[in-house]
Every structure is written in C-alpha cells, then in structure tokens.
Short mmCIF file of C-alpha atoms in Angstrom, two decimals:
data_model
loop_
_atom_site.label_atom_id
_atom_site.label_comp_id
_atom_site.label_asym_id
_atom_site.label_seq_id
_atom_site.Cartn_x
_atom_site.Cartn_y
_atom_site.Cartn_z
CA MET A 40 6.29 172.70 170.30
CA ASN A 41 9.65 173.43 168.75
CA VAL A 42 12.90 171.98 170.00
CA THR A 43 15.21 174.85 171.01
CA PRO A 44 18.72 175.11 169.52
CA GLU A 45 20.13 174.42 173.01
CA LEU A 46 18.14 171.21 173.42
CA ASP A 47 19.01 170.20 169.87
CA SER A 48 22.77 170.60 170.31
CA ARG A 49 22.65 168.93 173.71
CA PHE A 50 21.13 165.87 172.06
CA ARG A 51 23.65 165.86 169.21
CA GLU A 52 26.56 166.11 171.65
CA ALA A 53 25.17 163.30 173.81
CA ALA A 54 24.72 161.10 170.74
CA LEU A 55 28.35 161.62 169.67
CA LEU A 56 29.65 161.18 173.21
CA GLU A 57 27.87 157.85 173.46
CA GLY A 58 29.38 156.71 170.15
CA LEU A 59 25.96 156.20 168.54
CA VAL A 60 26.72 157.91 165.22
CA ASP A 61 27.93 156.06 162.11
CA VAL A 62 28.77 159.23 160.24
CA ARG A 63 28.43 162.94 160.96
CA TYR A 64 28.28 165.77 158.47
CA ASP A 65 28.43 169.52 158.25
CA VAL A 66 28.25 172.21 155.60
CA VAL A 67 31.31 174.44 155.26
CA GLU A 68 31.18 177.73 153.38
CA SER A 69 34.04 178.31 150.95
CA PRO A 70 34.99 180.65 148.10
CA VAL A 71 33.95 177.92 145.66
CA GLY A 72 30.53 177.44 147.25
CA ASP A 73 29.14 175.44 150.14
CA LEU A 74 30.94 172.17 150.74
CA PHE A 75 29.20 169.15 152.24
CA VAL A 76 31.76 167.43 154.51
CA ALA A 77 31.40 164.17 156.45
CA ALA A 78 33.47 162.11 158.85
CA THR A 79 33.35 158.81 160.72
CA ASP A 80 35.26 157.93 163.90
CA ARG A 81 38.12 156.92 161.59
CA GLY A 82 38.39 160.23 159.78
CA LEU A 83 37.14 162.50 157.01
CA CYS A 84 35.19 160.37 154.55
CA ARG A 85 33.44 162.74 152.14
CA ILE A 86 33.56 166.19 150.59
CA SER A 87 30.93 167.08 148.05
CA TYR A 88 30.08 170.14 146.01
CA TRP A 89 26.51 168.84 145.72
CA PRO A 90 24.59 168.27 148.99
CA ASP A 91 21.49 166.75 147.37
CA GLY A 92 21.05 163.12 148.38
CA MET A 93 24.30 163.05 150.34
CA GLU A 94 22.69 161.85 153.58
CA GLU A 95 21.29 158.83 151.75
CA SER A 96 24.64 158.19 150.11
CA LEU A 97 26.40 158.31 153.49
CA ALA A 98 23.79 156.00 155.05
CA HIS A 99 24.35 153.53 152.23
CA THR A 100 28.12 153.41 152.71
CA PHE A 101 28.59 153.95 156.44
CA GLY A 102 25.26 153.08 158.12
CA PRO A 103 21.91 154.78 158.77
CA ARG A 104 22.92 156.67 161.91
CA VAL A 105 23.73 159.87 160.01
CA LEU A 106 23.74 163.01 162.14
CA ARG A 107 24.59 166.61 161.39
CA SER A 108 27.18 168.02 163.77
CA PRO A 109 30.02 170.56 163.60
CA LEU A 110 33.30 169.32 162.08
CA ASP A 111 35.51 172.10 163.40
CA GLU A 112 38.90 170.64 162.48
CA VAL A 113 37.86 170.01 158.87
CA ARG A 114 36.37 173.49 158.66
CA ARG A 115 39.55 175.06 160.02
CA GLU A 116 41.88 173.25 157.62
CA LEU A 117 39.67 174.04 154.63
CA ASP A 118 39.52 177.71 155.67
CA GLU A 119 43.31 177.79 155.87
CA TYR A 120 43.62 176.10 152.48
CA PHE A 121 41.37 178.68 150.84
CA GLU A 122 43.27 181.49 152.57
CA GLY A 123 46.42 180.08 150.97
CA THR A 124 48.14 179.42 154.31
CA ARG A 125 47.75 175.63 154.26
CA HIS A 126 49.47 173.56 151.56
CA GLU A 127 48.95 170.11 153.08
CA PHE A 128 46.07 168.66 155.07
CA ASP A 129 46.70 166.95 158.39
CA LEU A 130 43.28 165.29 158.52
CA THR A 131 43.04 161.51 158.89
CA LEU A 132 40.91 160.00 156.13
CA ASP A 133 38.43 157.15 155.97
CA VAL A 134 38.46 156.06 152.32
CA ARG A 135 36.32 153.01 151.53
CA VAL A 136 36.80 152.16 147.86
CA ALA A 137 37.81 149.21 145.68
CA PRO A 138 41.55 148.26 145.70
CA PHE A 139 42.46 149.85 142.35
CA HIS A 140 40.72 153.07 143.39
CA ALA A 141 42.59 152.99 146.71
CA ASP A 142 45.96 152.64 144.92
CA VAL A 143 45.21 155.53 142.59
CA LEU A 144 43.93 157.78 145.40
CA ALA A 145 47.02 156.99 147.50
CA GLU A 146 49.22 158.06 144.59
CA LEU A 147 47.02 161.12 143.99
CA ALA A 148 47.55 162.17 147.62
CA ARG A 149 51.29 162.48 146.86
CA VAL A 150 50.87 165.05 144.08
CA PRO A 151 52.19 168.22 145.75
CA TYR A 152 50.44 171.55 146.17
CA GLY A 153 50.73 173.74 143.10
CA ARG A 154 51.88 170.89 140.82
CA THR A 155 49.95 168.96 138.20
CA GLU A 156 50.07 165.46 136.74
CA THR A 157 48.23 163.88 133.84
CA TYR A 158 45.82 160.95 133.97
CA GLY A 159 48.43 158.94 132.07
CA SER A 160 51.33 159.75 134.40
CA LEU A 161 49.22 158.87 137.43
CA ALA A 162 48.30 155.58 135.76
CA ALA A 163 51.99 154.87 135.19
CA LYS A 164 52.73 155.52 138.84
CA VAL A 165 50.34 152.78 139.96
CA GLY A 166 51.91 150.41 137.41
CA ARG A 167 49.05 150.58 134.90
CA PRO A 168 50.46 152.93 132.22
CA ARG A 169 47.64 152.24 129.80
CA ALA A 170 44.87 152.79 132.37
CA ALA A 171 44.55 156.59 131.94
CA ARG A 172 40.82 156.26 131.29
CA ALA A 173 40.31 154.13 134.41
CA VAL A 174 42.26 156.72 136.40
CA GLY A 175 39.83 159.32 135.04
CA THR A 176 36.98 157.26 136.46
CA VAL A 177 38.69 157.14 139.87
CA MET A 178 39.10 160.93 139.80
CA ASN A 179 35.46 161.27 138.80
CA ARG A 180 34.39 159.27 141.87
CA ASN A 181 36.91 160.75 144.29
CA PRO A 182 35.05 160.77 147.64
CA ILE A 183 37.19 163.57 149.14
CA PRO A 184 38.02 166.19 146.49
CA ILE A 185 40.26 169.13 147.46
CA VAL A 186 41.93 167.07 150.22
CA LEU A 187 42.61 164.28 147.73
CA PRO A 188 43.66 166.74 145.02
CA CYS A 189 42.08 165.43 141.82
CA HIS A 190 41.98 169.06 140.61
CA ARG A 191 45.75 168.67 140.03
CA ILE A 192 45.21 165.99 137.37
CA LEU A 193 44.97 167.24 133.78
CA GLY A 194 44.57 165.79 130.32
CA ALA A 195 47.70 164.85 128.32
CA ASN A 196 47.54 168.15 126.39
CA GLY A 197 47.15 170.16 129.61
CA SER A 198 43.38 170.53 129.26
CA LEU A 199 41.28 170.72 132.40
CA THR A 200 39.14 167.81 131.12
CA GLY A 201 36.55 167.54 133.94
CA TYR A 202 35.77 168.16 137.60
CA ALA A 203 32.93 167.35 140.00
CA GLY A 204 32.72 170.97 141.14
CA GLY A 205 32.83 172.30 137.57
CA LEU A 206 35.81 173.32 135.41
CA ASP A 207 35.70 176.89 136.75
CA VAL A 208 36.26 175.55 140.28
CA LYS A 209 39.11 173.33 139.08
CA LEU A 210 40.76 176.32 137.45
CA ARG A 211 40.20 178.43 140.54
CA LEU A 212 41.86 175.86 142.84
CA LEU A 213 44.87 175.58 140.51
CA GLN A 214 45.17 179.36 140.38
CA LEU A 215 44.91 179.56 144.17
CA GLU A 216 47.80 177.10 144.37
CA GLY A 217 49.78 179.05 141.78
CA ALA A 218 50.00 176.04 139.46
CA MET A 219 51.61 176.64 136.07
CA LEU A 220 48.97 176.01 133.45
CA ALA A 221 49.61 175.44 129.76
CA MET B 265 3.24 140.48 145.08
CA ARG B 266 5.89 141.41 147.55
CA ASP B 267 5.54 144.20 150.08
CA VAL B 268 8.17 146.81 149.44
CA ALA B 269 8.93 148.58 152.71
CA PRO B 270 10.29 152.10 152.38
CA PRO B 271 14.05 152.29 152.96
CA ILE B 272 15.23 153.41 156.38
CA PRO B 273 15.92 157.13 156.08
CA PRO B 274 19.18 158.63 157.37
CA PHE B 275 18.68 159.30 161.09
CA GLU B 276 18.96 163.06 160.59
CA ARG B 277 15.87 163.04 158.36
CA PHE B 278 13.88 160.92 160.82
CA TYR B 279 15.00 163.15 163.69
CA LEU B 280 14.05 166.43 161.97
CA GLU B 281 10.68 165.03 161.02
CA HIS B 282 9.66 163.93 164.52
CA ARG B 283 11.64 165.89 167.12
CA ASP B 284 9.08 168.69 167.56
CA GLU B 285 5.95 166.59 167.83
CA VAL B 286 7.64 164.17 170.21
CA LEU B 287 8.62 167.07 172.46
CA GLY B 288 5.03 168.33 172.32
CA TYR B 289 3.75 164.89 173.25
CA LEU B 290 6.15 164.54 176.18
CA ARG B 291 5.23 168.03 177.39
CA ARG B 292 1.62 166.94 177.55
CA LEU B 293 2.57 163.86 179.53
CA LEU B 294 5.34 165.25 181.71
CA GLY B 295 5.13 169.03 181.72
CA GLN B 296 8.42 170.67 182.62
CA ARG B 297 10.17 167.33 182.93
CA ALA B 298 9.75 166.70 179.20
CA GLU B 299 13.20 167.81 177.99
CA ASP B 300 15.24 165.06 179.63
CA ALA B 301 12.68 162.49 178.52
CA TRP B 302 12.82 163.89 174.99
CA GLN B 303 16.60 163.49 174.83
CA GLU B 304 16.38 159.99 176.27
CA THR B 305 13.73 159.13 173.66
CA PHE B 306 15.97 160.06 170.72
CA LEU B 307 19.04 158.47 172.27
CA ARG B 308 17.07 155.21 172.63
CA ALA B 309 15.90 155.58 169.04
CA LEU B 310 19.47 156.11 167.87
CA ARG B 311 20.71 153.08 169.85
CA ALA B 312 18.19 150.89 168.05
CA TYR B 313 18.26 152.63 164.67
CA ASN B 314 20.90 150.50 162.95
CA ARG B 315 18.98 147.35 163.86
CA LEU B 316 15.70 148.48 162.28
CA GLN B 317 14.51 146.08 159.63
CA HIS B 318 12.19 148.44 157.78
CA ALA B 319 10.89 151.98 157.89
CA SER B 320 7.15 151.30 158.18
CA ASN B 321 5.54 153.29 160.96
CA LEU B 322 8.62 155.10 162.22
CA ARG B 323 6.25 157.68 163.66
CA SER B 324 4.44 155.22 165.90
CA TRP B 325 7.79 153.60 166.69
CA VAL B 326 9.19 156.83 168.13
CA PHE B 327 5.93 157.52 169.98
CA THR B 328 6.25 154.06 171.50
CA ILE B 329 9.72 154.88 172.76
CA ALA B 330 8.57 158.25 174.07
CA THR B 331 5.64 156.60 175.84
CA ASN B 332 7.96 154.07 177.49
CA VAL B 333 10.31 156.80 178.65
CA ALA B 334 7.38 158.85 179.98
CA MET B 335 5.86 155.83 181.75
CA ASP B 336 9.17 155.09 183.46
CA GLU B 337 9.34 158.71 184.54
CA LEU B 338 5.73 158.81 185.78
CA ARG B 339 6.08 155.56 187.70
CA THR B 340 9.20 156.63 189.53
CA LYS B 341 8.13 160.26 190.04
CA PRO B 342 4.36 160.58 189.72
CA GLN B 343 2.27 163.76 189.66
CA ALA B 344 3.82 165.48 186.71
CA PRO B 345 2.89 169.12 186.46
CA VAL B 346 1.07 169.87 183.23
CA ASP B 347 1.66 173.20 181.63
CA GLY B 348 -0.93 174.84 179.46
CA VAL B 349 1.31 175.95 176.59
CA ALA B 350 0.51 172.97 174.39
CA VAL B 351 -3.20 173.57 174.45
CA ALA B 352 -3.23 176.00 171.54
CA GLU B 353 -1.75 173.45 169.15
CA LEU B 354 -4.51 170.95 169.58
CA GLU B 355 -6.77 170.07 166.74
CA ARG B 356 -9.59 168.22 168.40
CA ASP B 357 -12.08 170.57 170.02
CA ALA B 358 -13.26 168.23 172.74
CA PHE B 359 -9.73 167.40 173.69
CA ARG B 360 -8.76 171.04 173.60
CA GLU B 361 -11.24 171.80 176.34
CA LEU B 362 -10.13 168.94 178.49
CA GLU B 363 -6.45 168.70 177.84
CA HIS B 364 -5.28 170.86 180.70
CA LEU B 365 -6.79 168.28 183.01
CA THR B 366 -4.95 165.25 181.63
CA GLY B 367 -2.28 165.66 184.28
CA ASP B 368 -4.67 164.09 186.76
CA LEU B 369 -5.11 160.92 184.71
CA PRO B 370 -3.28 157.67 185.45
CA PRO B 371 -0.24 157.37 183.12
CA THR B 372 -1.66 154.79 180.72
CA GLU B 373 -4.95 156.63 180.28
CA ARG B 374 -3.16 159.91 179.80
CA ALA B 375 -0.88 158.47 177.11
CA ALA B 376 -3.83 156.82 175.36
CA VAL B 377 -5.92 160.01 175.39
CA VAL B 378 -3.04 162.20 174.22
CA LEU B 379 -1.99 159.81 171.45
CA ARG B 380 -5.55 159.38 170.22
CA TYR B 381 -6.88 162.91 170.40
CA GLY B 382 -3.73 164.98 170.41
CA TYR B 383 -1.80 163.05 167.74
CA ASP B 384 -4.52 161.20 165.91
CA LEU B 385 -2.77 157.84 166.13
CA PRO B 386 -4.97 154.81 165.35
CA TYR B 387 -5.63 152.39 168.20
CA THR B 388 -3.43 149.69 166.66
CA GLN B 389 -0.43 152.02 166.98
CA ILE B 390 -1.47 153.26 170.43
CA ALA B 391 -1.60 149.60 171.48
CA ASP B 392 1.99 149.21 170.23
CA ALA B 393 3.03 152.30 172.13
CA LEU B 394 1.40 151.09 175.34
CA GLY B 395 2.50 147.50 174.89
CA SER B 396 -1.11 146.37 175.19
CA SER B 397 -3.88 145.00 173.02
CA GLU B 398 -5.93 147.25 170.79
CA GLU B 399 -8.93 146.67 173.04
CA ALA B 400 -6.99 147.71 176.11
CA ALA B 401 -5.79 150.86 174.33
CA ARG B 402 -9.35 151.73 173.35
CA ALA B 403 -10.53 151.06 176.89
CA ALA B 404 -7.75 153.21 178.38
CA ALA B 405 -8.62 156.12 176.08
CA SER B 406 -12.34 155.92 176.74
CA SER B 407 -11.86 155.52 180.46
CA GLY B 408 -9.51 158.51 180.35
CA VAL B 409 -12.06 160.60 178.47
CA ARG B 410 -14.82 159.63 180.94
CA ARG B 411 -12.58 160.56 183.83
CA LEU B 412 -11.75 163.89 182.13
CA ARG B 413 -15.45 164.66 181.64
CA ARG B 414 -16.18 164.00 185.30
CA THR B 415 -13.31 166.24 186.36
CA HIS B 416 -14.40 168.88 183.87
CA GLU B 417 -17.97 168.83 185.18
CA ARG B 418 -16.76 169.18 188.73
CA HIS B 419 -14.68 172.20 187.72
CA ALA B 420 -17.38 173.76 185.56
#
C-alpha cells in the first residue's frame, strides 16, 4: 500500500504549517551538480555538494525533526546566480557556529561578487592578521558555500588552494563571476 | 555492560521507512477513511518526535499511534467499510482467507488480529499498541480469529 504523491505532499505541508519541523531540506540541480540545501524557520542553514549523511548532520545541529520539502526561494536565487543575473543573495541565513567562525563568515559575506581575497587578508580584516590558517579552517567548514562565498578566497600566491565542491567547481564559480585570476 | 540504544534517525528516514506499511494497516482497519487517519498518525509522531529518548522499537511505536488514531475513529464513527485491495499483500495464508471479514470485528480484536497476522508484530508490542497487557492482546487476537472463523463458516 503505497502513499500517493498527493497524500505525501499534503502531510509535508501540514507538518510545516503546524510548525513541527526543526529543519527542512531539498535538492537543487545546478551546473556544478546537485546541491543539498536546508533551512530552518530562521533562514537558510546549509548548502552541501555532498548529500551523504546530511540528514544526520542536520538532526545533530538543529533537531531530529528533519523533513524534505521544497525550498522555492532558495532554488530561485541559486538558479539566478548560476544564470549570471544575480550578484547578491537576499536570503536570510541561520548560521550556528563558534564566535571566531561567525566573525570570519560575516567578513566573508562582504567580499563582493567577482572579487577575490586571500586567507591572510580576510584574517587581517577580523583583527587576526596571523590567523590565515585558522581562516582556512573556517572556509573549509563553511556551512553555506556559494551564498557565503568562500570560493572567492585564494592562497597568498593566487592559488585556488582548496574547496569543498572540488577545485574545478571553485574555478568555475570564479569564471562565472568574471573574477580576475592570476 | 550498558545498553546502547540506536540513535534517533532524522524524521525523514523514519517516515520513509514506515509510511507505506502504516497506510496499509490503517486501510485494513478503516477502509476508505484511512488517509486522514494516516496523516494524523504521522503528525502525532512528529509532535512527539523531538521528545523521544531512544530509537528502540520505532516501528511498534508508530503502530501504537496508528492504532490509537484508528480506535478514536472507530469509536466515534463505527462500521468502517473494509476494502479488499490490501488482501493481496498479506503473507499469512489463514489470515489472507479471512481478512476481508475483519471489518465486522470489534475494534480491539480487529487491531490485534491485523497487527499479529498482517504485520507479524509480537504480542508484547501489540499490547503496547492496544494499551493493554500481553495476555489481553493475545486474548483479543484469538477471540478475533475465532469470531472470523465463525463468520467464515457461515459464509462458506
């Protein structure tokens, strides 16, 4: 006895309407592969290039009531970004990280479309000029890549260094944005 | 030695694992009225989900909720129609022959029979679902089966 798609979406809508969901997620297709996206009532909380184990990770951070459901606004803004028509995201974010990470991510959010910074210059901006390596760790654990643009952060010599989605994706995003690369 | 309970899975995983069999169960108990009861079952589960202490027996837990929802429904609006579509899924031969008649059973006996022979739940878990003792669950199932046999013989 299989649940029909109609019955299934009716339940998901009722669950959201009643405010019973800690965190909802969706999978958004993009030119750089499927993106796992998640949001709480407070805002977008996760984008991941790797869906495996993400439900468990969300449950751990936000609570066990994890439910798949369409995130239309996030999908629309990401579509526009990949079409090149959107240079800034208007999504509210729910970032739950340690204070130093929060400072670095707030500064990261100010790096404009099509521009790049280095790990060292970002460290200097949060008043920790010698913390380039720690900034690298923050980038590495960025919960909302693309929207929090860690792809715009390069090594001191202009090298791509690393990226959760792979260096090819990092390069592709920078090319999409028309960033000048060394 | 300490018992290590399995971690509570994300609700989505729990939901995908049980949604179909719970709908099948409610269809057997409620016929066409099953869909609303099914939604109510998973909404109740979701309301309680963040207060769960461990993930042992989530299957019997959701059957308990479904049974409660179905009992409420049967008490307020008895005489549920039973459709025959679920019959083909059944595993137990004896039950397969008799299942189309379970609609005539009193609610508790019907739930006990369906949980035991349709879903293979042990009596300890049926007792949980019915909110009764294991003995009472066993008695309800066997009384239900006897009643089914009598009905079956009359129809045969």
